[in-house]
């Protein structure tokens, strides 16, 4: 029999507690979904606009995406990444760059004058200017931060993409 990367004690614990582990996983997913929807409602109320949400997972942790519902032809959005680090929030803002719209144009609208991590990823019509804030924030501050980034992205979309898609 091939050697396992899981020790025997852990292996037995998992097999003997599958029902409880599944229950914990289900409760975790429900809590993440409720948190995502709660943030969606708070942001919608602040912006008085419909917010679209999508849930992804990065390295096994939730990545909650927020964008204006009216953006139908862009991939710009704001992502709250729950990395599992206690008390630390990571919020990434992605400005979809098309054609001649480069990162300097995005920088003139998004987090201008602020010190945050910035990068470009992707290629062709699927290029993005990324911005990352990493630090402690409570739920209200997270919702406000995301709302502010969405407003900046909307201005960017209107100015450089021709309309608020």
mmCIF file of C-alpha atoms in Angstrom:
data_model
loop_
_atom_site.group_PDB
_atom_site.id
_atom_site.type_symbol
_atom_site.label_atom_id
_atom_site.label_comp_id
_atom_site.label_asym_id
_atom_site.label_seq_id
_atom_site.Cartn_x
_atom_site.Cartn_y
_atom_site.Cartn_z
ATOM 1 C CA UNK A 1 0.000 0.000 0.000
ATOM 2 C CA UNK A 2 1.409 3.465 -0.891
ATOM 3 C CA UNK A 3 2.456 5.725 1.968
ATOM 4 C CA UNK A 4 -0.163 8.305 2.949
ATOM 5 C CA UNK A 5 0.605 11.984 3.456
ATOM 6 C CA UNK A 6 -1.986 11.954 6.287
ATOM 7 C CA UNK A 7 -0.969 10.311 9.551
ATOM 8 C CA UNK A 8 -3.055 7.399 10.837
ATOM 9 C CA UNK A 9 -4.542 9.326 13.786
ATOM 10 C CA UNK A 10 -5.775 12.142 11.519
ATOM 11 C CA UNK A 11 -7.053 9.617 8.989
ATOM 12 C CA UNK A 12 -9.125 7.796 11.650
ATOM 13 C CA UNK A 13 -10.431 11.082 13.094
ATOM 14 C CA UNK A 14 -11.661 12.219 9.676
ATOM 15 C CA UNK A 15 -13.333 8.911 8.843
ATOM 16 C CA UNK A 16 -14.966 8.707 12.285
ATOM 17 C CA UNK A 17 -16.293 12.282 12.157
ATOM 18 C CA UNK A 18 -17.441 12.723 8.555
ATOM 19 C CA UNK A 19 -20.996 13.721 9.507
ATOM 20 C CA UNK A 20 -19.824 16.403 11.945
ATOM 21 C CA UNK A 21 -17.241 17.702 9.472
ATOM 22 C CA UNK A 22 -19.886 17.963 6.741
ATOM 23 C CA UNK A 23 -22.199 19.798 9.155
ATOM 24 C CA UNK A 24 -19.419 22.291 9.968
ATOM 25 C CA UNK A 25 -18.725 22.774 6.249
ATOM 26 C CA UNK A 26 -22.436 23.399 5.582
ATOM 27 C CA UNK A 27 -22.664 25.934 8.434
ATOM 28 C CA UNK A 28 -19.505 27.655 7.137
ATOM 29 C CA UNK A 29 -20.971 27.944 3.623
ATOM 30 C CA UNK A 30 -24.263 29.274 4.973
ATOM 31 C CA UNK A 31 -22.447 31.873 7.109
ATOM 32 C CA UNK A 32 -20.292 32.998 4.147
ATOM 33 C CA UNK A 33 -23.360 33.301 1.887
ATOM 34 C CA UNK A 34 -25.287 35.277 4.522
ATOM 35 C CA UNK A 35 -22.332 37.619 5.071
ATOM 36 C CA UNK A 36 -21.962 38.143 1.313
ATOM 37 C CA UNK A 37 -25.669 38.969 0.933
ATOM 38 C CA UNK A 38 -25.631 41.239 3.987
ATOM 39 C CA UNK A 39 -22.755 43.237 2.508
ATOM 40 C CA UNK A 40 -24.581 43.345 -0.837
ATOM 41 C CA UNK A 41 -27.658 44.892 0.809
ATOM 42 C CA UNK A 42 -25.634 47.450 2.785
ATOM 43 C CA UNK A 43 -23.694 48.505 -0.331
ATOM 44 C CA UNK A 44 -26.884 48.687 -2.433
ATOM 45 C CA UNK A 45 -28.486 50.905 0.199
ATOM 46 C CA UNK A 46 -25.448 53.203 0.292
ATOM 47 C CA UNK A 47 -25.207 53.511 -3.482
ATOM 48 C CA UNK A 48 -28.935 53.236 -4.276
ATOM 49 C CA UNK A 49 -27.957 50.954 -7.156
ATOM 50 C CA UNK A 50 -28.261 47.210 -7.670
ATOM 51 C CA UNK A 51 -25.124 45.244 -6.841
ATOM 52 C CA UNK A 52 -24.261 41.935 -8.507
ATOM 53 C CA UNK A 53 -22.352 39.409 -6.418
ATOM 54 C CA UNK A 54 -20.389 36.280 -7.225
ATOM 55 C CA UNK A 55 -18.571 33.921 -4.887
ATOM 56 C CA UNK A 56 -15.251 32.352 -5.838
ATOM 57 C CA UNK A 57 -12.611 30.589 -3.798
ATOM 58 C CA UNK A 58 -8.900 31.387 -3.817
ATOM 59 C CA UNK A 59 -6.646 28.806 -2.193
ATOM 60 C CA UNK A 60 -9.759 27.349 -0.554
ATOM 61 C CA UNK A 61 -10.886 30.650 1.019
ATOM 62 C CA UNK A 62 -13.902 32.780 -0.006
ATOM 63 C CA UNK A 63 -13.421 35.620 -2.497
ATOM 64 C CA UNK A 64 -16.609 37.713 -2.560
ATOM 65 C CA UNK A 65 -17.046 39.753 -5.737
ATOM 66 C CA UNK A 66 -19.122 42.947 -5.976
ATOM 67 C CA UNK A 67 -19.995 44.972 -9.106
ATOM 68 C CA UNK A 68 -22.749 47.235 -10.314
ATOM 69 C CA UNK A 69 -25.555 45.204 -11.877
ATOM 70 C CA UNK A 70 -25.621 47.597 -14.856
ATOM 71 C CA UNK A 71 -22.059 46.674 -15.870
ATOM 72 C CA UNK A 72 -22.824 44.057 -18.498
ATOM 73 C CA UNK A 73 -19.764 44.266 -20.743
ATOM 74 C CA UNK A 74 -16.925 44.627 -18.269
ATOM 75 C CA UNK A 75 -15.187 42.466 -15.730
ATOM 76 C CA UNK A 76 -14.367 45.328 -13.351
ATOM 77 C CA UNK A 77 -15.236 44.504 -9.752
ATOM 78 C CA UNK A 78 -14.208 44.653 -6.110
ATOM 79 C CA UNK A 79 -13.258 41.476 -4.224
ATOM 80 C CA UNK A 80 -13.294 40.913 -0.484
ATOM 81 C CA UNK A 81 -10.931 38.012 0.142
ATOM 82 C CA UNK A 82 -11.388 36.204 3.445
ATOM 83 C CA UNK A 83 -7.922 34.715 3.829
ATOM 84 C CA UNK A 84 -8.434 33.189 7.246
ATOM 85 C CA UNK A 85 -6.055 35.666 8.877
ATOM 86 C CA UNK A 86 -7.762 36.893 12.030
ATOM 87 C CA UNK A 87 -8.777 40.529 11.863
ATOM 88 C CA UNK A 88 -7.177 41.200 8.461
ATOM 89 C CA UNK A 89 -9.247 42.225 5.454
ATOM 90 C CA UNK A 90 -7.928 42.019 1.923
ATOM 91 C CA UNK A 91 -9.904 44.035 -0.627
ATOM 92 C CA UNK A 92 -8.825 43.864 -4.261
ATOM 93 C CA UNK A 93 -10.182 46.267 -6.861
ATOM 94 C CA UNK A 94 -9.967 45.220 -10.519
ATOM 95 C CA UNK A 95 -10.329 47.738 -13.341
ATOM 96 C CA UNK A 96 -10.928 45.985 -16.665
ATOM 97 C CA UNK A 97 -8.503 47.471 -19.217
ATOM 98 C CA UNK A 98 -9.616 47.323 -22.863
ATOM 99 C CA UNK A 99 -7.761 48.445 -25.956
ATOM 100 C CA UNK A 100 -5.749 51.569 -25.229
ATOM 101 C CA UNK A 101 -7.097 51.954 -21.687
ATOM 102 C CA UNK A 102 -3.997 51.441 -19.607
ATOM 103 C CA UNK A 103 -3.166 51.330 -15.932
ATOM 104 C CA UNK A 104 -2.296 55.043 -15.816
ATOM 105 C CA UNK A 105 -5.836 55.914 -16.882
ATOM 106 C CA UNK A 106 -7.241 53.550 -14.257
ATOM 107 C CA UNK A 107 -4.916 55.086 -11.634
ATOM 108 C CA UNK A 108 -6.360 58.517 -12.393
ATOM 109 C CA UNK A 109 -9.739 57.286 -11.081
ATOM 110 C CA UNK A 110 -9.084 54.529 -8.572
ATOM 111 C CA UNK A 111 -7.385 55.080 -5.225
ATOM 112 C CA UNK A 112 -5.545 58.070 -6.676
ATOM 113 C CA UNK A 113 -2.862 59.390 -4.393
ATOM 114 C CA UNK A 114 -3.179 56.477 -1.975
ATOM 115 C CA UNK A 115 -0.434 54.008 -1.156
ATOM 116 C CA UNK A 116 -1.750 50.559 -2.040
ATOM 117 C CA UNK A 117 -0.285 47.594 -3.850
ATOM 118 C CA UNK A 118 -0.863 47.946 -7.621
ATOM 119 C CA UNK A 119 -0.288 45.502 -10.471
ATOM 120 C CA UNK A 120 -1.428 44.524 -13.979
ATOM 121 C CA UNK A 121 -2.541 41.011 -14.805
ATOM 122 C CA UNK A 122 -3.847 39.229 -17.870
ATOM 123 C CA UNK A 123 -3.365 40.037 -21.543
ATOM 124 C CA UNK A 124 -5.242 41.263 -24.593
ATOM 125 C CA UNK A 125 -8.861 42.195 -23.865
ATOM 126 C CA UNK A 126 -8.612 40.492 -20.484
ATOM 127 C CA UNK A 127 -6.166 42.833 -18.784
ATOM 128 C CA UNK A 128 -6.831 44.245 -15.346
ATOM 129 C CA UNK A 129 -5.316 46.893 -13.137
ATOM 130 C CA UNK A 130 -5.381 45.503 -9.637
ATOM 131 C CA UNK A 131 -5.283 47.397 -6.350
ATOM 132 C CA UNK A 132 -4.983 45.705 -2.953
ATOM 133 C CA UNK A 133 -5.756 47.055 0.484
ATOM 134 C CA UNK A 134 -4.705 44.797 3.327
ATOM 135 C CA UNK A 135 -5.458 45.657 6.928
ATOM 136 C CA UNK A 136 -7.925 45.533 9.788
ATOM 137 C CA UNK A 137 -11.475 46.798 9.107
ATOM 138 C CA UNK A 138 -14.832 46.160 10.727
ATOM 139 C CA UNK A 139 -17.890 45.212 8.657
ATOM 140 C CA UNK A 140 -19.136 48.791 8.290
ATOM 141 C CA UNK A 141 -15.709 49.995 7.112
ATOM 142 C CA UNK A 142 -15.480 47.087 4.657
ATOM 143 C CA UNK A 143 -18.878 47.951 3.154
ATOM 144 C CA UNK A 144 -17.926 51.628 2.853
ATOM 145 C CA UNK A 145 -14.545 50.816 1.305
ATOM 146 C CA UNK A 146 -16.161 48.521 -1.281
ATOM 147 C CA UNK A 147 -18.859 51.119 -2.051
ATOM 148 C CA UNK A 148 -16.200 53.809 -2.589
ATOM 149 C CA UNK A 149 -14.235 51.575 -4.956
ATOM 150 C CA UNK A 150 -17.386 50.730 -6.921
ATOM 151 C CA UNK A 151 -18.102 54.441 -7.365
ATOM 152 C CA UNK A 152 -14.533 54.994 -8.617
ATOM 153 C CA UNK A 153 -14.855 52.046 -10.991
ATOM 154 C CA UNK A 154 -18.156 53.417 -12.276
ATOM 155 C CA UNK A 155 -16.503 56.756 -13.070
ATOM 156 C CA UNK A 156 -13.693 54.854 -14.807
ATOM 157 C CA UNK A 157 -16.194 52.791 -16.809
ATOM 158 C CA UNK A 158 -18.138 55.898 -17.867
ATOM 159 C CA UNK A 159 -15.022 57.823 -18.885
ATOM 160 C CA UNK A 160 -12.971 55.156 -20.591
ATOM 161 C CA UNK A 161 -15.398 52.521 -21.752
ATOM 162 C CA UNK A 162 -17.953 54.942 -23.214
ATOM 163 C CA UNK A 163 -20.723 54.229 -20.719
ATOM 164 C CA UNK A 164 -21.390 52.582 -17.392
ATOM 165 C CA UNK A 165 -21.793 49.071 -18.706
#
